[in-house]
PDB file of C-alpha atoms in Angstrom:
ATOM      1  CA  GLU A   1       0.247  -0.111   0.196  1.00 95.00           C
ATOM      2  CA  VAL A   2       1.279   3.420  -0.946  1.00 96.00           C
ATOM      3  CA  GLN A   3       1.462   5.449   2.549  1.00 97.00           C
ATOM      4  CA  LEU A   4       3.474   8.705   3.425  1.00 98.00           C
ATOM      5  CA  VAL A   5       3.388   9.171   7.577  1.00 98.00           C
ATOM      6  CA  GLU A   6       4.416  12.617   9.196  1.00 98.00           C
ATOM      7  CA  SER A   7       6.226  12.655  12.631  1.00 98.00           C
ATOM      8  CA  GLY A   8       7.287  15.406  14.451  1.00 98.00           C
ATOM      9  CA  GLY A   9       4.443  17.677  15.284  1.00 97.00           C
ATOM     10  CA  GLY A  10       4.309  18.926  18.484  1.00 97.00           C
ATOM     11  CA  LEU A  11       3.708  22.248  21.062  1.00 98.00           C
ATOM     12  CA  VAL A  12       6.655  25.031  20.755  1.00 98.00           C
ATOM     13  CA  GLN A  13       7.050  28.433  21.946  1.00 98.00           C
ATOM     14  CA  PRO A  14       7.071  31.242  19.313  1.00 98.00           C
ATOM     15  CA  GLY A  15      10.896  31.163  17.815  1.00 98.00           C
ATOM     16  CA  GLY A  16      11.187  27.343  19.041  1.00 98.00           C
ATOM     17  CA  SER A  17      12.382  24.919  16.642  1.00 98.00           C
ATOM     18  CA  LEU A  18      11.335  21.198  14.860  1.00 98.00           C
ATOM     19  CA  ARG A  19      11.861  18.915  12.476  1.00 98.00           C
ATOM     20  CA  LEU A  20       9.327  17.373  10.642  1.00 98.00           C
ATOM     21  CA  SER A  21       9.661  13.721   9.376  1.00 98.00           C
ATOM     22  CA  CYS A  22       7.507  11.975   6.298  1.00 98.00           C
ATOM     23  CA  ALA A  23       8.240   8.063   6.054  1.00 98.00           C
ATOM     24  CA  ALA A  24       7.032   6.731   2.082  1.00 98.00           C
ATOM     25  CA  SER A  25       6.585   2.956   1.582  1.00 98.00           C
ATOM     26  CA  GLY A  26       4.312   1.323  -0.772  1.00 97.00           C
ATOM     27  CA  PHE A  27       6.894   3.007  -3.776  1.00 97.00           C
ATOM     28  CA  THR A  28      10.111   3.803  -4.859  1.00 97.00           C
ATOM     29  CA  PHE A  29      10.458   7.216  -2.886  1.00 98.00           C
ATOM     30  CA  SER A  30      13.692   7.987  -4.847  1.00 97.00           C
ATOM     31  CA  ASP A  31      11.717   8.419  -8.513  1.00 97.00           C
ATOM     32  CA  TYR A  32       9.642  11.176  -6.893  1.00 97.00           C
ATOM     33  CA  GLU A  33       9.501  14.954  -6.056  1.00 97.00           C
ATOM     34  CA  MET A  34       7.656  15.839  -2.665  1.00 97.00           C
ATOM     35  CA  ASN A  35       6.238  18.790  -0.933  1.00 97.00           C
ATOM     36  CA  TRP A  36       5.117  20.078   2.288  1.00 98.00           C
ATOM     37  CA  VAL A  37       1.525  20.941   1.984  1.00 98.00           C
ATOM     38  CA  ARG A  38       0.226  22.474   5.592  1.00 98.00           C
ATOM     39  CA  GLN A  39      -3.242  23.596   6.880  1.00 97.00           C
ATOM     40  CA  ALA A  40      -4.037  26.461   9.934  1.00 97.00           C
ATOM     41  CA  PRO A  41      -7.222  25.736  12.082  1.00 95.00           C
ATOM     42  CA  GLY A  42     -10.263  26.019  10.129  1.00 93.00           C
ATOM     43  CA  LYS A  43      -8.107  27.052   7.005  1.00 95.00           C
ATOM     44  CA  GLY A  44      -7.179  26.306   3.532  1.00 94.00           C
ATOM     45  CA  LEU A  45      -4.672  24.594   1.625  1.00 96.00           C
ATOM     46  CA  GLU A  46      -1.614  26.328   2.045  1.00 97.00           C
ATOM     47  CA  TRP A  47       1.815  24.812  -0.602  1.00 97.00           C
ATOM     48  CA  VAL A  48       5.000  25.431   2.076  1.00 98.00           C
ATOM     49  CA  SER A  49       7.968  23.717  -0.246  1.00 97.00           C
ATOM     50  CA  TYR A  50       9.240  21.343  -2.681  1.00 96.00           C
ATOM     51  CA  ILE A  51      12.105  18.834  -3.209  1.00 97.00           C
ATOM     52  CA  ASN A  52      13.139  16.851  -6.382  1.00 96.00           C
ATOM     53  CA  LYS A  53      14.006  13.929  -6.465  1.00 96.00           C
ATOM     54  CA  ASN A  54      17.599  14.082  -5.723  1.00 95.00           C
ATOM     55  CA  GLY A  55      17.455  16.839  -3.294  1.00 95.00           C
ATOM     56  CA  ASN A  56      19.513  19.567  -5.610  1.00 95.00           C
ATOM     57  CA  ARG A  57      16.405  21.789  -6.792  1.00 95.00           C
ATOM     58  CA  ILE A  58      14.587  23.116  -3.984  1.00 97.00           C
ATOM     59  CA  TYR A  59      11.141  26.168  -3.137  1.00 96.00           C
ATOM     60  CA  TYR A  60       9.722  27.467  -0.055  1.00 97.00           C
ATOM     61  CA  ALA A  61       7.146  29.444  -0.135  1.00 96.00           C
ATOM     62  CA  ALA A  62       7.904  33.402   0.713  1.00 96.00           C
ATOM     63  CA  SER A  63       6.190  33.082   4.672  1.00 96.00           C
ATOM     64  CA  VAL A  64       8.763  30.143   4.821  1.00 98.00           C
ATOM     65  CA  LYS A  65      12.071  31.220   3.190  1.00 97.00           C
ATOM     66  CA  GLY A  66      14.809  31.721   5.202  1.00 97.00           C
ATOM     67  CA  ARG A  67      13.543  29.735   8.268  1.00 98.00           C
ATOM     68  CA  PHE A  68      12.267  26.772   7.263  1.00 98.00           C
ATOM     69  CA  THR A  69      15.154  23.821   5.409  1.00 98.00           C
ATOM     70  CA  ILE A  70      13.507  20.977   3.420  1.00 98.00           C
ATOM     71  CA  SER A  71      15.390  17.894   2.581  1.00 98.00           C
ATOM     72  CA  ARG A  72      15.141  14.319   2.039  1.00 98.00           C
ATOM     73  CA  ASP A  73      17.253  10.728   2.279  1.00 98.00           C
ATOM     74  CA  ASN A  74      16.114   8.165  -0.422  1.00 98.00           C
ATOM     75  CA  ALA A  75      18.159   5.921   1.555  1.00 98.00           C
ATOM     76  CA  LYS A  76      15.532   6.284   4.546  1.00 98.00           C
ATOM     77  CA  LYS A  77      12.418   6.656   1.693  1.00 98.00           C
ATOM     78  CA  SER A  78      12.121   9.699   4.093  1.00 98.00           C
ATOM     79  CA  LEU A  79      11.366  13.402   3.678  1.00 98.00           C
ATOM     80  CA  TYR A  80      12.129  16.118   6.405  1.00 98.00           C
ATOM     81  CA  LEU A  81      10.857  19.671   7.333  1.00 98.00           C
ATOM     82  CA  GLN A  82      13.485  21.680   9.720  1.00 98.00           C
ATOM     83  CA  MET A  83      11.458  24.403  11.109  1.00 98.00           C
ATOM     84  CA  LEU A  84      13.538  27.263  12.955  1.00 98.00           C
ATOM     85  CA  SER A  85      12.298  30.939  14.314  1.00 98.00           C
ATOM     86  CA  LEU A  86       8.152  29.659  14.491  1.00 98.00           C
ATOM     87  CA  ARG A  87       5.740  31.935  14.669  1.00 98.00           C
ATOM     88  CA  VAL A  88       1.912  31.969  15.651  1.00 98.00           C
ATOM     89  CA  GLU A  89       1.205  31.833  11.928  1.00 97.00           C
ATOM     90  CA  ASP A  90       2.781  28.531  11.184  1.00 98.00           C
ATOM     91  CA  THR A  91       0.506  27.103  13.208  1.00 98.00           C
ATOM     92  CA  ALA A  92      -1.275  24.515  11.209  1.00 98.00           C
ATOM     93  CA  VAL A  93      -0.998  20.868  10.313  1.00 98.00           C
ATOM     94  CA  TYR A  94       1.839  19.582   7.936  1.00 98.00           C
ATOM     95  CA  PHE A  95       0.966  17.727   5.274  1.00 98.00           C
ATOM     96  CA  CYS A  96       3.453  15.601   3.302  1.00 98.00           C
ATOM     97  CA  ALA A  97       2.589  15.376  -0.374  1.00 98.00           C
ATOM     98  CA  ARG A  98       3.965  13.558  -2.988  1.00 98.00           C
ATOM     99  CA  VAL A  99       4.164  15.118  -6.484  1.00 96.00           C
ATOM    100  CA  GLN A 100       2.145  12.979  -9.601  1.00 91.00           C
ATOM    101  CA  SER A 101       3.411  15.222 -12.046  1.00 78.00           C
ATOM    102  CA  THR A 102       3.670  18.745 -12.697  1.00 77.00           C
ATOM    103  CA  TYR A 103       2.687  19.922  -9.513  1.00 86.00           C
ATOM    104  CA  TYR A 104      -0.406  17.590  -9.356  1.00 94.00           C
ATOM    105  CA  MET A 105      -0.689  15.689  -5.813  1.00 96.00           C
ATOM    106  CA  ASP A 106      -1.553  12.330  -6.036  1.00 96.00           C
ATOM    107  CA  VAL A 107      -0.223  10.651  -2.223  1.00 97.00           C
ATOM    108  CA  TRP A 108      -0.208  12.570   1.362  1.00 97.00           C
ATOM    109  CA  GLY A 109       0.568  11.657   4.339  1.00 97.00           C
ATOM    110  CA  ILE A 110      -2.527  11.864   7.356  1.00 95.00           C
ATOM    111  CA  GLY A 111      -0.809  14.937   8.375  1.00 97.00           C
ATOM    112  CA  THR A 112       1.521  16.157  12.051  1.00 98.00           C
ATOM    113  CA  ALA A 113       0.278  19.270  14.044  1.00 98.00           C
ATOM    114  CA  VAL A 114       2.551  21.812  14.603  1.00 98.00           C
ATOM    115  CA  THR A 115       1.197  24.398  17.098  1.00 98.00           C
ATOM    116  CA  VAL A 116       3.354  27.023  18.315  1.00 98.00           C
ATOM    117  CA  SER A 117       2.149  29.153  21.438  1.00 97.00           C
ATOM    118  CA  SER A 118       3.666  30.853  24.981  1.00 94.00           C
TER     119      SER A 118
ATOM    120  CA  ASP B   1       1.471  34.211  -7.870  1.00 94.00           C
ATOM    121  CA  ILE B   2      -2.057  32.181  -9.264  1.00 96.00           C
ATOM    122  CA  GLN B   3      -4.751  33.653  -6.916  1.00 97.00           C
ATOM    123  CA  MET B   4      -7.849  30.824  -6.878  1.00 98.00           C
ATOM    124  CA  THR B   5     -11.108  31.547  -5.946  1.00 98.00           C
ATOM    125  CA  GLN B   6     -13.879  29.150  -5.457  1.00 98.00           C
ATOM    126  CA  SER B   7     -17.632  29.468  -5.194  1.00 97.00           C
ATOM    127  CA  PRO B   8     -19.768  29.437  -3.439  1.00 97.00           C
ATOM    128  CA  SER B   9     -17.747  28.792   0.050  1.00 97.00           C
ATOM    129  CA  SER B  10     -20.477  26.369   1.321  1.00 97.00           C
ATOM    130  CA  VAL B  11     -23.542  24.819  -0.531  1.00 97.00           C
ATOM    131  CA  SER B  12     -26.133  22.442   0.974  1.00 96.00           C
ATOM    132  CA  ALA B  13     -27.478  19.714  -0.799  1.00 96.00           C
ATOM    133  CA  SER B  14     -29.381  16.308  -0.383  1.00 95.00           C
ATOM    134  CA  VAL B  15     -28.329  12.584  -1.312  1.00 95.00           C
ATOM    135  CA  GLY B  16     -28.900  12.274  -5.167  1.00 96.00           C
ATOM    136  CA  ASP B  17     -28.191  15.972  -5.656  1.00 96.00           C
ATOM    137  CA  ARG B  18     -26.508  17.400  -8.614  1.00 97.00           C
ATOM    138  CA  VAL B  19     -23.990  19.962  -7.253  1.00 97.00           C
ATOM    139  CA  THR B  20     -21.556  21.906  -8.781  1.00 98.00           C
ATOM    140  CA  ILE B  21     -18.690  24.246  -7.781  1.00 98.00           C
ATOM    141  CA  THR B  22     -16.698  26.463  -9.406  1.00 98.00           C
ATOM    142  CA  CYS B  23     -13.377  27.763  -9.135  1.00 98.00           C
ATOM    143  CA  ARG B  24     -11.377  30.863 -11.212  1.00 98.00           C
ATOM    144  CA  ALA B  25      -7.814  31.241 -11.750  1.00 98.00           C
ATOM    145  CA  SER B  26      -6.279  34.979 -11.501  1.00 98.00           C
ATOM    146  CA  GLN B  27      -4.515  34.432 -14.967  1.00 98.00           C
ATOM    147  CA  ASP B  28      -5.326  31.398 -17.787  1.00 98.00           C
ATOM    148  CA  ILE B  29      -3.721  28.443 -16.742  1.00 97.00           C
ATOM    149  CA  SER B  30      -4.863  26.095 -19.706  1.00 97.00           C
ATOM    150  CA  TYR B  31      -6.439  23.220 -18.275  1.00 96.00           C
ATOM    151  CA  TRP B  32      -3.546  22.534 -15.555  1.00 97.00           C
ATOM    152  CA  LEU B  33      -6.145  22.395 -12.613  1.00 97.00           C
ATOM    153  CA  ALA B  34      -6.917  19.391  -9.712  1.00 98.00           C
ATOM    154  CA  TRP B  35      -9.543  18.912  -7.487  1.00 98.00           C
ATOM    155  CA  TYR B  36      -9.486  17.485  -4.103  1.00 98.00           C
ATOM    156  CA  GLN B  37     -11.661  16.496  -1.613  1.00 98.00           C
ATOM    157  CA  GLN B  38     -11.038  16.797   2.399  1.00 97.00           C
ATOM    158  CA  LYS B  39     -13.087  15.170   5.108  1.00 96.00           C
ATOM    159  CA  PRO B  40     -12.886  16.740   8.597  1.00 93.00           C
ATOM    160  CA  GLY B  41      -9.426  15.447  10.341  1.00 91.00           C
ATOM    161  CA  LYS B  42      -7.964  13.380   7.068  1.00 94.00           C
ATOM    162  CA  ALA B  43      -5.977  13.831   4.292  1.00 93.00           C
ATOM    163  CA  PRO B  44      -6.751  15.474   0.801  1.00 96.00           C
ATOM    164  CA  LYS B  45      -7.426  13.693  -1.522  1.00 97.00           C
ATOM    165  CA  PHE B  46      -6.793  13.421  -5.138  1.00 97.00           C
ATOM    166  CA  LEU B  47      -9.637  13.377  -7.541  1.00 98.00           C
ATOM    167  CA  ILE B  48      -9.210  15.231 -10.808  1.00 97.00           C
ATOM    168  CA  TYR B  49      -6.225  16.245 -12.671  1.00 96.00           C
ATOM    169  CA  ALA B  50      -5.925  18.196 -15.654  1.00 96.00           C
ATOM    170  CA  ALA B  51      -9.350  19.531 -14.928  1.00 97.00           C
ATOM    171  CA  SER B  52     -11.386  16.830 -16.445  1.00 98.00           C
ATOM    172  CA  SER B  53      -9.185  13.675 -16.032  1.00 97.00           C
ATOM    173  CA  LEU B  54      -9.953  11.451 -12.961  1.00 97.00           C
ATOM    174  CA  GLN B  55      -8.082   9.589 -10.531  1.00 96.00           C
ATOM    175  CA  SER B  56      -7.806   6.133 -10.780  1.00 95.00           C
ATOM    176  CA  GLY B  57     -10.689   4.728  -8.125  1.00 95.00           C
ATOM    177  CA  VAL B  58     -12.356   8.033  -7.751  1.00 97.00           C
ATOM    178  CA  PRO B  59     -16.222   6.893  -9.025  1.00 97.00           C
ATOM    179  CA  SER B  60     -17.759   8.400 -12.304  1.00 97.00           C
ATOM    180  CA  ARG B  61     -20.331  10.630 -10.853  1.00 97.00           C
ATOM    181  CA  PHE B  62     -17.023  13.380 -10.468  1.00 98.00           C
ATOM    182  CA  SER B  63     -16.586  15.379 -13.140  1.00 98.00           C
ATOM    183  CA  GLY B  64     -14.880  17.992 -13.848  1.00 98.00           C
ATOM    184  CA  SER B  65     -14.390  20.427 -17.022  1.00 98.00           C
ATOM    185  CA  GLY B  66     -12.884  23.814 -18.053  1.00 98.00           C
ATOM    186  CA  SER B  67      -9.870  25.539 -18.938  1.00 98.00           C
ATOM    187  CA  GLY B  68      -8.393  28.930 -19.109  1.00 98.00           C
ATOM    188  CA  THR B  69      -9.516  30.760 -16.100  1.00 98.00           C
ATOM    189  CA  TYR B  70     -12.677  29.410 -15.354  1.00 98.00           C
ATOM    190  CA  PHE B  71     -13.261  25.501 -14.264  1.00 98.00           C
ATOM    191  CA  THR B  72     -16.069  23.005 -12.852  1.00 98.00           C
ATOM    192  CA  LEU B  73     -16.331  20.543 -10.438  1.00 98.00           C
ATOM    193  CA  THR B  74     -19.899  18.060 -10.274  1.00 98.00           C
ATOM    194  CA  ILE B  75     -21.193  15.570  -8.602  1.00 97.00           C
ATOM    195  CA  SER B  76     -24.001  14.064 -10.803  1.00 97.00           C
ATOM    196  CA  SER B  77     -25.536  11.963  -7.601  1.00 96.00           C
ATOM    197  CA  LEU B  78     -24.263  12.790  -4.439  1.00 96.00           C
ATOM    198  CA  GLN B  79     -24.080  10.788  -1.908  1.00 96.00           C
ATOM    199  CA  PRO B  80     -23.165  10.167   2.157  1.00 94.00           C
ATOM    200  CA  GLU B  81     -19.668   9.694   1.183  1.00 95.00           C
ATOM    201  CA  ASP B  82     -19.176  12.849  -0.820  1.00 96.00           C
ATOM    202  CA  PHE B  83     -19.648  15.076   2.071  1.00 94.00           C
ATOM    203  CA  ALA B  84     -16.405  16.864   2.336  1.00 97.00           C
ATOM    204  CA  THR B  85     -14.707  19.880   1.542  1.00 98.00           C
ATOM    205  CA  TYR B  86     -13.156  20.639  -2.374  1.00 98.00           C
ATOM    206  CA  TYR B  87     -10.466  22.282  -3.078  1.00 98.00           C
ATOM    207  CA  CYS B  88      -9.244  23.342  -6.472  1.00 98.00           C
ATOM    208  CA  GLN B  89      -5.452  23.643  -6.985  1.00 98.00           C
ATOM    209  CA  GLN B  90      -3.655  25.494 -10.239  1.00 97.00           C
ATOM    210  CA  ALA B  91      -0.420  23.211 -12.113  1.00 95.00           C
ATOM    211  CA  ASN B  92       0.624  25.586 -14.378  1.00 94.00           C
ATOM    212  CA  THR B  93       2.533  27.513 -12.472  1.00 92.00           C
ATOM    213  CA  PHE B  94       5.253  27.611  -9.436  1.00 89.00           C
ATOM    214  CA  PRO B  95       4.027  27.893  -6.817  1.00 93.00           C
ATOM    215  CA  PRO B  96       1.092  25.394  -6.700  1.00 95.00           C
ATOM    216  CA  THR B  97      -1.623  27.677  -4.882  1.00 97.00           C
ATOM    217  CA  PHE B  98      -5.463  26.511  -3.975  1.00 97.00           C
ATOM    218  CA  GLY B  99      -8.815  27.391  -3.821  1.00 98.00           C
ATOM    219  CA  GLY B 100     -10.163  28.502  -0.564  1.00 97.00           C
ATOM    220  CA  GLY B 101     -12.522  25.161  -0.282  1.00 97.00           C
ATOM    221  CA  THR B 102     -15.748  24.665  -0.594  1.00 98.00           C
ATOM    222  CA  LYS B 103     -17.898  22.441   1.995  1.00 97.00           C
ATOM    223  CA  VAL B 104     -20.282  20.203   0.977  1.00 97.00           C
ATOM    224  CA  GLU B 105     -23.100  20.075   3.776  1.00 95.00           C
ATOM    225  CA  ILE B 106     -25.924  18.062   4.218  1.00 88.00           C
ATOM    226  CA  LYS B 107     -29.533  19.443   3.970  1.00 86.00           C
TER     227      LYS B 107
END
């Protein structure tokens, strides 16, 4: 079964950091580009970051650029999001999503919740 | 960034009803549009790509149409499991952007 499972979310104070992980199974992880997408409580979906198959092409949303770092380990079939200098407005459920083609996202994880609060 | 605008933001309908949701792009995106379904507390589910192509396993009561800046998602006969929030997403230009969502509620 094709599956993505995120972990690493939690409660953190403003200015703090977290590292999210996304474990892939059921498909050849190294064959796919990946995204992180987030959803603030009661809000819509917001693309956060993209990484290509070998990790040498990376993009970020303006709202997180300079604070978040996406990476991947194809040997471990895992995607990561290092989040620094967290802000209250980063509070959201973070999903990892597989890129089918172009920018379509055909497989999503269950999400991991990040709460930034003092 | 390309802005995606969905309407209505919510719709009340009964089982068996035909429901149509619209999505407008702030600029021409050709047919590079996807639709997703999301139920509370769940991950989005990929329904349609290239404006009208059904993802494998998606029931045929779902259909998409449109090109350029105007798109629609139609559910021909609403089923109990279809009550959810639907999002459009443009895939023409980086970064990918989503509409604000349309919640399909039980009447």
